[in-house]
Amino acid sequence: MAEVLKTGSYMGVTKNCREYNGIILSDTHYSSSDIFPAHSHENPYIAYVIEGNYIERSNGKTQRHFPGSVVLHRSDERHSNDNFSGASRILNAEISTKWFSSFGMEYSAIERNVKQNRFDLQVILAGVYREYIINDRMTHLSIESGLMKMFHETAINGLAVTSRKPAWANRIREIMYFEDPGNMNLAYFSRQTGVHAAHISRDFSKYFACSMGEYARRMKIERAAAMISDTESSLAEISYRCGFSDQSHFTRTFRKFKGVTPQQFRNLTAK
């Protein structure tokens, strides 16, 4: 009988594992000597190939997956893997059934959409991987909204950016500016705006021209800039209050959006 791997478990060596509101990202590494017999997983997951390549056998088909490949696995899907190139690496995104059900999502629609949009999925998963590397308190917004977009969109290209924002978009902007990033997720935005999470994920970039995580960082930097100008709070305190637990990350992000460091900004705006 084929082995069923539990939540967060994969063949190979998992170097890092993080959980974002019911989405588990595992950075798993493989060597050329690895041969894995038929097995399945407790939850559905998406494999995004970061480095190397390998052969997978599933449903009577044999396919080699290369960097950038996006592979969806059902929870009951038996598959085997072998013929890994040296130092292969995969980012696995495992989604709990609770996450699916919380948004009223049906797996059949998910599988159909994933199969239809190969290139668009690569773009989305590349964004998820970038957020995984950043890993700050705004990361979960981009990961959750990216996967939601993946599951609900049949075509994501060609969305025009517009300056006319509906009330729900303005409300989310306020939340991102004033509230703790740890409290933000799609379900919270949906409750606060009365708009379905799938609709928010689909249209957010149309109004803000970037991902949720990126815009949340921008809003936190705007708030930090206001606090630097208008208060005598230390930069460390401002960094913490704006959701940056790491001072160096705060400085890098501030410079990205403002062109100067927080201390330079304070000197420039000193009254």
PDB file of C-alpha atoms in Angstrom, residues 39-270:
ATOM      1  CA  HIS A  39       3.061   7.763  -2.400  1.00  0.00           C
ATOM      2  CA  SER A  40       0.364  10.367  -1.829  1.00  0.00           C
ATOM      3  CA  HIS A  41      -0.228  13.288   0.532  1.00  0.00           C
ATOM      4  CA  GLU A  42      -2.812  14.030   3.182  1.00  0.00           C
ATOM      5  CA  ASN A  43      -3.598  17.454   1.676  1.00  0.00           C
ATOM      6  CA  PRO A  44      -3.529  18.813  -1.879  1.00  0.00           C
ATOM      7  CA  TYR A  45      -0.386  20.757  -2.675  1.00  0.00           C
ATOM      8  CA  ILE A  46       1.384  22.640  -5.445  1.00  0.00           C
ATOM      9  CA  ALA A  47       5.031  21.959  -6.272  1.00  0.00           C
ATOM     10  CA  TYR A  48       7.041  24.855  -7.728  1.00  0.00           C
ATOM     11  CA  VAL A  49      10.434  23.761  -9.065  1.00  0.00           C
ATOM     12  CA  ILE A  50      13.108  26.276  -8.033  1.00  0.00           C
ATOM     13  CA  GLU A  51      16.278  24.452  -9.094  1.00  0.00           C
ATOM     14  CA  GLY A  52      17.183  21.255 -10.940  1.00  0.00           C
ATOM     15  CA  ASN A  53      14.765  18.828 -12.594  1.00  0.00           C
ATOM     16  CA  TYR A  54      13.261  15.388 -12.012  1.00  0.00           C
ATOM     17  CA  ILE A  55      10.918  12.765 -13.414  1.00  0.00           C
ATOM     18  CA  GLU A  56       7.460  12.166 -11.980  1.00  0.00           C
ATOM     19  CA  ARG A  57       5.147   9.257 -12.755  1.00  0.00           C
ATOM     20  CA  SER A  58       1.452   9.759 -12.055  1.00  0.00           C
ATOM     21  CA  ASN A  59      -1.847   8.573 -13.572  1.00  0.00           C
ATOM     22  CA  GLY A  60      -0.021   6.435 -16.109  1.00  0.00           C
ATOM     23  CA  LYS A  61       2.034   9.372 -17.398  1.00  0.00           C
ATOM     24  CA  THR A  62       5.758  10.110 -17.115  1.00  0.00           C
ATOM     25  CA  GLN A  63       6.936  13.708 -17.218  1.00  0.00           C
ATOM     26  CA  ARG A  64      10.145  15.590 -16.473  1.00  0.00           C
ATOM     27  CA  HIS A  65       9.686  18.853 -14.575  1.00  0.00           C
ATOM     28  CA  PHE A  66      12.138  21.732 -14.993  1.00  0.00           C
ATOM     29  CA  PRO A  67      12.723  25.016 -13.083  1.00  0.00           C
ATOM     30  CA  GLY A  68       9.563  27.133 -13.151  1.00  0.00           C
ATOM     31  CA  SER A  69       7.288  24.097 -13.490  1.00  0.00           C
ATOM     32  CA  VAL A  70       4.064  24.187 -11.459  1.00  0.00           C
ATOM     33  CA  VAL A  71       2.625  20.793 -10.534  1.00  0.00           C
ATOM     34  CA  LEU A  72      -0.711  20.311  -8.750  1.00  0.00           C
ATOM     35  CA  HIS A  73      -1.197  17.156  -6.677  1.00  0.00           C
ATOM     36  CA  ARG A  74      -4.561  16.000  -5.376  1.00  0.00           C
ATOM     37  CA  SER A  75      -4.663  14.629  -1.856  1.00  0.00           C
ATOM     38  CA  ASP A  76      -5.397  11.109  -3.181  1.00  0.00           C
ATOM     39  CA  GLU A  77      -3.012  11.223  -6.142  1.00  0.00           C
ATOM     40  CA  ARG A  78      -0.336   8.531  -6.112  1.00  0.00           C
ATOM     41  CA  HIS A  79       2.946   9.553  -7.732  1.00  0.00           C
ATOM     42  CA  SER A  80       6.591   8.493  -7.725  1.00  0.00           C
ATOM     43  CA  ASN A  81       9.729  10.551  -8.315  1.00  0.00           C
ATOM     44  CA  ASP A  82      13.269   9.775  -9.451  1.00  0.00           C
ATOM     45  CA  ASN A  83      16.113  10.821 -11.767  1.00  0.00           C
ATOM     46  CA  PHE A  84      16.741  14.078  -9.907  1.00  0.00           C
ATOM     47  CA  SER A  85      19.507  16.298 -11.202  1.00  0.00           C
ATOM     48  CA  GLY A  86      22.069  17.342  -8.607  1.00  0.00           C
ATOM     49  CA  ALA A  87      20.838  19.827  -5.978  1.00  0.00           C
ATOM     50  CA  SER A  88      17.192  19.904  -7.026  1.00  0.00           C
ATOM     51  CA  ARG A  89      14.936  22.131  -4.963  1.00  0.00           C
ATOM     52  CA  ILE A  90      11.146  22.481  -4.779  1.00  0.00           C
ATOM     53  CA  LEU A  91       8.900  24.924  -2.924  1.00  0.00           C
ATOM     54  CA  ASN A  92       5.794  22.964  -1.914  1.00  0.00           C
ATOM     55  CA  ALA A  93       2.617  24.890  -1.069  1.00  0.00           C
ATOM     56  CA  GLU A  94       0.258  22.654   0.889  1.00  0.00           C
ATOM     57  CA  ILE A  95      -3.260  23.966   1.406  1.00  0.00           C
ATOM     58  CA  SER A  96      -5.418  22.670   4.242  1.00  0.00           C
ATOM     59  CA  THR A  97      -9.023  21.660   3.643  1.00  0.00           C
ATOM     60  CA  LYS A  98      -9.989  24.280   6.243  1.00  0.00           C
ATOM     61  CA  TRP A  99      -8.494  27.027   4.046  1.00  0.00           C
ATOM     62  CA  PHE A 100     -10.482  25.808   1.042  1.00  0.00           C
ATOM     63  CA  SER A 101     -13.757  25.526   2.914  1.00  0.00           C
ATOM     64  CA  SER A 102     -13.377  28.918   4.613  1.00  0.00           C
ATOM     65  CA  PHE A 103     -13.721  30.545   1.184  1.00  0.00           C
ATOM     66  CA  GLY A 104     -16.369  28.163  -0.187  1.00  0.00           C
ATOM     67  CA  MET A 105     -13.953  26.758  -2.755  1.00  0.00           C
ATOM     68  CA  GLU A 106     -14.521  23.544  -4.698  1.00  0.00           C
ATOM     69  CA  TYR A 107     -11.530  21.415  -5.575  1.00  0.00           C
ATOM     70  CA  SER A 108     -12.834  20.492  -9.048  1.00  0.00           C
ATOM     71  CA  ALA A 109     -12.772  24.156 -10.069  1.00  0.00           C
ATOM     72  CA  ILE A 110      -9.291  24.554  -8.593  1.00  0.00           C
ATOM     73  CA  GLU A 111      -7.909  21.635 -10.577  1.00  0.00           C
ATOM     74  CA  ARG A 112      -9.508  22.867 -13.799  1.00  0.00           C
ATOM     75  CA  ASN A 113      -8.114  26.398 -13.425  1.00  0.00           C
ATOM     76  CA  VAL A 114      -4.631  25.198 -12.554  1.00  0.00           C
ATOM     77  CA  LYS A 115      -4.483  23.031 -15.663  1.00  0.00           C
ATOM     78  CA  GLN A 116      -5.655  25.872 -17.899  1.00  0.00           C
ATOM     79  CA  ASN A 117      -3.130  28.522 -16.916  1.00  0.00           C
ATOM     80  CA  ARG A 118       0.383  27.154 -17.049  1.00  0.00           C
ATOM     81  CA  PHE A 119       2.332  30.337 -17.730  1.00  0.00           C
ATOM     82  CA  ASP A 120       0.219  32.535 -15.463  1.00  0.00           C
ATOM     83  CA  LEU A 121       0.736  30.032 -12.673  1.00  0.00           C
ATOM     84  CA  GLN A 122       4.499  30.284 -13.081  1.00  0.00           C
ATOM     85  CA  VAL A 123       4.249  34.053 -12.658  1.00  0.00           C
ATOM     86  CA  ILE A 124       2.104  33.692  -9.528  1.00  0.00           C
ATOM     87  CA  LEU A 125       4.298  31.004  -7.961  1.00  0.00           C
ATOM     88  CA  ALA A 126       7.432  33.015  -8.703  1.00  0.00           C
ATOM     89  CA  GLY A 127       5.801  35.816  -6.706  1.00  0.00           C
ATOM     90  CA  VAL A 128       4.976  33.410  -3.872  1.00  0.00           C
ATOM     91  CA  TYR A 129       8.619  32.291  -3.839  1.00  0.00           C
ATOM     92  CA  ARG A 130       9.842  35.920  -3.676  1.00  0.00           C
ATOM     93  CA  GLU A 131       7.550  36.536  -0.712  1.00  0.00           C
ATOM     94  CA  TYR A 132       8.812  33.349   0.933  1.00  0.00           C
ATOM     95  CA  ILE A 133      12.344  34.777   0.709  1.00  0.00           C
ATOM     96  CA  ILE A 134      11.282  38.181   2.104  1.00  0.00           C
ATOM     97  CA  ASN A 135       9.288  36.561   4.953  1.00  0.00           C
ATOM     98  CA  ASP A 136       8.170  39.626   6.881  1.00  0.00           C
ATOM     99  CA  ARG A 137       4.863  40.351   8.593  1.00  0.00           C
ATOM    100  CA  MET A 138       3.253  41.326   5.277  1.00  0.00           C
ATOM    101  CA  THR A 139       4.327  38.179   3.398  1.00  0.00           C
ATOM    102  CA  HIS A 140       1.209  36.169   4.197  1.00  0.00           C
ATOM    103  CA  LEU A 141      -0.982  38.700   2.371  1.00  0.00           C
ATOM    104  CA  SER A 142       0.761  38.139  -0.959  1.00  0.00           C
ATOM    105  CA  ILE A 143       0.944  34.372  -0.515  1.00  0.00           C
ATOM    106  CA  GLU A 144      -2.721  33.983   0.376  1.00  0.00           C
ATOM    107  CA  SER A 145      -3.982  36.393  -2.293  1.00  0.00           C
ATOM    108  CA  GLY A 146      -1.667  34.888  -4.913  1.00  0.00           C
ATOM    109  CA  LEU A 147      -2.973  31.386  -4.345  1.00  0.00           C
ATOM    110  CA  MET A 148      -6.542  32.645  -4.244  1.00  0.00           C
ATOM    111  CA  LYS A 149      -5.997  34.321  -7.607  1.00  0.00           C
ATOM    112  CA  MET A 150      -4.512  31.099  -8.956  1.00  0.00           C
ATOM    113  CA  PHE A 151      -7.534  29.074  -7.963  1.00  0.00           C
ATOM    114  CA  HIS A 152     -10.209  31.500  -9.135  1.00  0.00           C
ATOM    115  CA  GLU A 153      -8.839  33.120 -12.284  1.00  0.00           C
ATOM    116  CA  THR A 154      -9.009  31.693 -15.786  1.00  0.00           C
ATOM    117  CA  ALA A 155      -6.984  34.609 -17.176  1.00  0.00           C
ATOM    118  CA  ILE A 156      -5.104  37.198 -15.124  1.00  0.00           C
ATOM    119  CA  ASN A 157      -3.304  39.087 -17.884  1.00  0.00           C
ATOM    120  CA  GLY A 158      -4.583  42.346 -19.341  1.00  0.00           C
ATOM    121  CA  LEU A 159      -6.062  43.796 -16.152  1.00  0.00           C
ATOM    122  CA  ALA A 160      -5.996  47.561 -16.550  1.00  0.00           C
ATOM    123  CA  VAL A 161      -4.958  49.645 -13.567  1.00  0.00           C
ATOM    124  CA  THR A 162      -7.514  52.294 -12.684  1.00  0.00           C
ATOM    125  CA  SER A 163      -7.391  55.203 -10.256  1.00  0.00           C
ATOM    126  CA  ARG A 164     -11.108  54.997  -9.477  1.00  0.00           C
ATOM    127  CA  LYS A 165     -11.194  52.791  -6.412  1.00  0.00           C
ATOM    128  CA  PRO A 166     -14.365  51.260  -4.968  1.00  0.00           C
ATOM    129  CA  ALA A 167     -15.173  51.644  -1.273  1.00  0.00           C
ATOM    130  CA  TRP A 168     -13.788  48.207  -0.405  1.00  0.00           C
ATOM    131  CA  ALA A 169     -10.369  49.067  -1.890  1.00  0.00           C
ATOM    132  CA  ASN A 170     -10.161  52.280   0.121  1.00  0.00           C
ATOM    133  CA  ARG A 171     -11.161  50.399   3.277  1.00  0.00           C
ATOM    134  CA  ILE A 172      -8.377  47.854   2.748  1.00  0.00           C
ATOM    135  CA  ARG A 173      -5.903  50.696   2.235  1.00  0.00           C
ATOM    136  CA  GLU A 174      -6.944  52.144   5.604  1.00  0.00           C
ATOM    137  CA  ILE A 175      -6.533  48.769   7.300  1.00  0.00           C
ATOM    138  CA  MET A 176      -3.067  48.334   5.801  1.00  0.00           C
ATOM    139  CA  TYR A 177      -2.038  51.780   7.004  1.00  0.00           C
ATOM    140  CA  PHE A 178      -3.356  51.685  10.545  1.00  0.00           C
ATOM    141  CA  GLU A 179      -3.593  48.066  11.685  1.00  0.00           C
ATOM    142  CA  ASP A 180      -1.140  45.372  12.781  1.00  0.00           C
ATOM    143  CA  PRO A 181      -0.026  43.236   9.799  1.00  0.00           C
ATOM    144  CA  GLY A 182      -0.422  40.122  11.920  1.00  0.00           C
ATOM    145  CA  ASN A 183      -4.180  40.679  12.001  1.00  0.00           C
ATOM    146  CA  MET A 184      -4.520  41.004   8.223  1.00  0.00           C
ATOM    147  CA  ASN A 185      -5.650  38.182   5.962  1.00  0.00           C
ATOM    148  CA  LEU A 186      -8.181  37.656   3.187  1.00  0.00           C
ATOM    149  CA  ALA A 187     -10.901  36.486   5.554  1.00  0.00           C
ATOM    150  CA  TYR A 188     -10.479  39.634   7.673  1.00  0.00           C
ATOM    151  CA  PHE A 189     -10.574  41.899   4.607  1.00  0.00           C
ATOM    152  CA  SER A 190     -13.709  40.120   3.418  1.00  0.00           C
ATOM    153  CA  ARG A 191     -15.446  40.599   6.782  1.00  0.00           C
ATOM    154  CA  GLN A 192     -14.455  44.263   6.968  1.00  0.00           C
ATOM    155  CA  THR A 193     -15.573  45.111   3.431  1.00  0.00           C
ATOM    156  CA  GLY A 194     -18.426  42.685   2.792  1.00  0.00           C
ATOM    157  CA  VAL A 195     -16.690  41.627  -0.439  1.00  0.00           C
ATOM    158  CA  HIS A 196     -15.787  38.015  -1.235  1.00  0.00           C
ATOM    159  CA  ALA A 197     -12.115  37.134  -0.804  1.00  0.00           C
ATOM    160  CA  ALA A 198     -11.866  35.842  -4.377  1.00  0.00           C
ATOM    161  CA  HIS A 199     -13.121  39.190  -5.710  1.00  0.00           C
ATOM    162  CA  ILE A 200     -10.603  41.083  -3.570  1.00  0.00           C
ATOM    163  CA  SER A 201      -7.730  38.888  -4.753  1.00  0.00           C
ATOM    164  CA  ARG A 202      -8.773  39.181  -8.381  1.00  0.00           C
ATOM    165  CA  ASP A 203      -9.154  42.961  -8.474  1.00  0.00           C
ATOM    166  CA  PHE A 204      -6.625  44.246  -5.930  1.00  0.00           C
ATOM    167  CA  SER A 205      -3.814  44.671  -8.470  1.00  0.00           C
ATOM    168  CA  LYS A 206      -6.200  46.476 -10.815  1.00  0.00           C
ATOM    169  CA  TYR A 207      -6.536  49.307  -8.308  1.00  0.00           C
ATOM    170  CA  PHE A 208      -3.099  49.276  -6.694  1.00  0.00           C
ATOM    171  CA  ALA A 209      -0.788  47.936  -9.458  1.00  0.00           C
ATOM    172  CA  CYS A 210       1.067  45.582  -7.111  1.00  0.00           C
ATOM    173  CA  SER A 211       0.561  42.621  -4.786  1.00  0.00           C
ATOM    174  CA  MET A 212      -1.143  42.902  -1.410  1.00  0.00           C
ATOM    175  CA  GLY A 213       2.085  42.281   0.483  1.00  0.00           C
ATOM    176  CA  GLU A 214       3.922  44.961  -1.487  1.00  0.00           C
ATOM    177  CA  TYR A 215       1.183  47.523  -0.972  1.00  0.00           C
ATOM    178  CA  ALA A 216       0.972  46.721   2.735  1.00  0.00           C
ATOM    179  CA  ARG A 217       4.717  47.411   3.013  1.00  0.00           C
ATOM    180  CA  ARG A 218       4.227  50.712   1.193  1.00  0.00           C
ATOM    181  CA  MET A 219       1.448  51.734   3.579  1.00  0.00           C
ATOM    182  CA  LYS A 220       3.549  50.815   6.609  1.00  0.00           C
ATOM    183  CA  ILE A 221       6.430  52.904   5.277  1.00  0.00           C
ATOM    184  CA  GLU A 222       4.070  55.841   4.737  1.00  0.00           C
ATOM    185  CA  ARG A 223       2.906  55.498   8.328  1.00  0.00           C
ATOM    186  CA  ALA A 224       6.495  55.213   9.544  1.00  0.00           C
ATOM    187  CA  ALA A 225       7.448  58.348   7.619  1.00  0.00           C
ATOM    188  CA  ALA A 226       4.609  60.257   9.264  1.00  0.00           C
ATOM    189  CA  MET A 227       5.688  59.044  12.711  1.00  0.00           C
ATOM    190  CA  ILE A 228       9.325  59.969  12.041  1.00  0.00           C
ATOM    191  CA  SER A 229       8.258  63.498  11.041  1.00  0.00           C
ATOM    192  CA  ASP A 230       5.626  64.086  13.726  1.00  0.00           C
ATOM    193  CA  THR A 231       6.874  62.234  16.816  1.00  0.00           C
ATOM    194  CA  GLU A 232      10.054  61.831  18.833  1.00  0.00           C
ATOM    195  CA  SER A 233       9.718  58.054  19.007  1.00  0.00           C
ATOM    196  CA  SER A 234      12.889  56.084  18.383  1.00  0.00           C
ATOM    197  CA  LEU A 235      13.373  54.483  14.991  1.00  0.00           C
ATOM    198  CA  ALA A 236      13.364  51.056  16.660  1.00  0.00           C
ATOM    199  CA  GLU A 237       9.965  51.763  18.248  1.00  0.00           C
ATOM    200  CA  ILE A 238       8.548  53.098  14.981  1.00  0.00           C
ATOM    201  CA  SER A 239       9.860  50.051  13.126  1.00  0.00           C
ATOM    202  CA  TYR A 240       8.149  47.712  15.602  1.00  0.00           C
ATOM    203  CA  ARG A 241       4.857  49.640  15.649  1.00  0.00           C
ATOM    204  CA  CYS A 242       4.733  49.536  11.851  1.00  0.00           C
ATOM    205  CA  GLY A 243       5.128  45.764  11.722  1.00  0.00           C
ATOM    206  CA  PHE A 244       8.858  45.393  11.079  1.00  0.00           C
ATOM    207  CA  SER A 245      10.395  43.108  13.679  1.00  0.00           C
ATOM    208  CA  ASP A 246      13.815  43.385  12.030  1.00  0.00           C
ATOM    209  CA  GLN A 247      15.481  46.821  12.023  1.00  0.00           C
ATOM    210  CA  SER A 248      17.639  46.141   8.966  1.00  0.00           C
ATOM    211  CA  HIS A 249      14.600  45.000   6.958  1.00  0.00           C
ATOM    212  CA  PHE A 250      12.792  48.193   7.974  1.00  0.00           C
ATOM    213  CA  THR A 251      15.745  50.291   6.799  1.00  0.00           C
ATOM    214  CA  ARG A 252      15.972  48.472   3.447  1.00  0.00           C
ATOM    215  CA  THR A 253      12.244  48.745   2.817  1.00  0.00           C
ATOM    216  CA  PHE A 254      12.144  52.405   3.838  1.00  0.00           C
ATOM    217  CA  ARG A 255      15.009  53.220   1.461  1.00  0.00           C
ATOM    218  CA  LYS A 256      13.245  51.330  -1.347  1.00  0.00           C
ATOM    219  CA  PHE A 257      10.121  53.477  -1.102  1.00  0.00           C
ATOM    220  CA  LYS A 258      11.600  56.787   0.086  1.00  0.00           C
ATOM    221  CA  GLY A 259      15.087  56.763  -1.429  1.00  0.00           C
ATOM    222  CA  VAL A 260      16.755  57.508   1.925  1.00  0.00           C
ATOM    223  CA  THR A 261      17.230  55.696   5.232  1.00  0.00           C
ATOM    224  CA  PRO A 262      14.874  56.398   8.174  1.00  0.00           C
ATOM    225  CA  GLN A 263      17.599  58.423   9.934  1.00  0.00           C
ATOM    226  CA  GLN A 264      18.287  60.463   6.816  1.00  0.00           C
ATOM    227  CA  PHE A 265      14.551  61.087   6.468  1.00  0.00           C
ATOM    228  CA  ARG A 266      14.392  62.268  10.092  1.00  0.00           C
ATOM    229  CA  ASN A 267      17.293  64.644   9.504  1.00  0.00           C
ATOM    230  CA  LEU A 268      15.660  66.012   6.343  1.00  0.00           C
ATOM    231  CA  THR A 269      12.287  66.594   8.033  1.00  0.00           C
ATOM    232  CA  ALA A 270      13.592  67.872  11.377  1.00  0.00           C
TER     233      ALA A 270
END
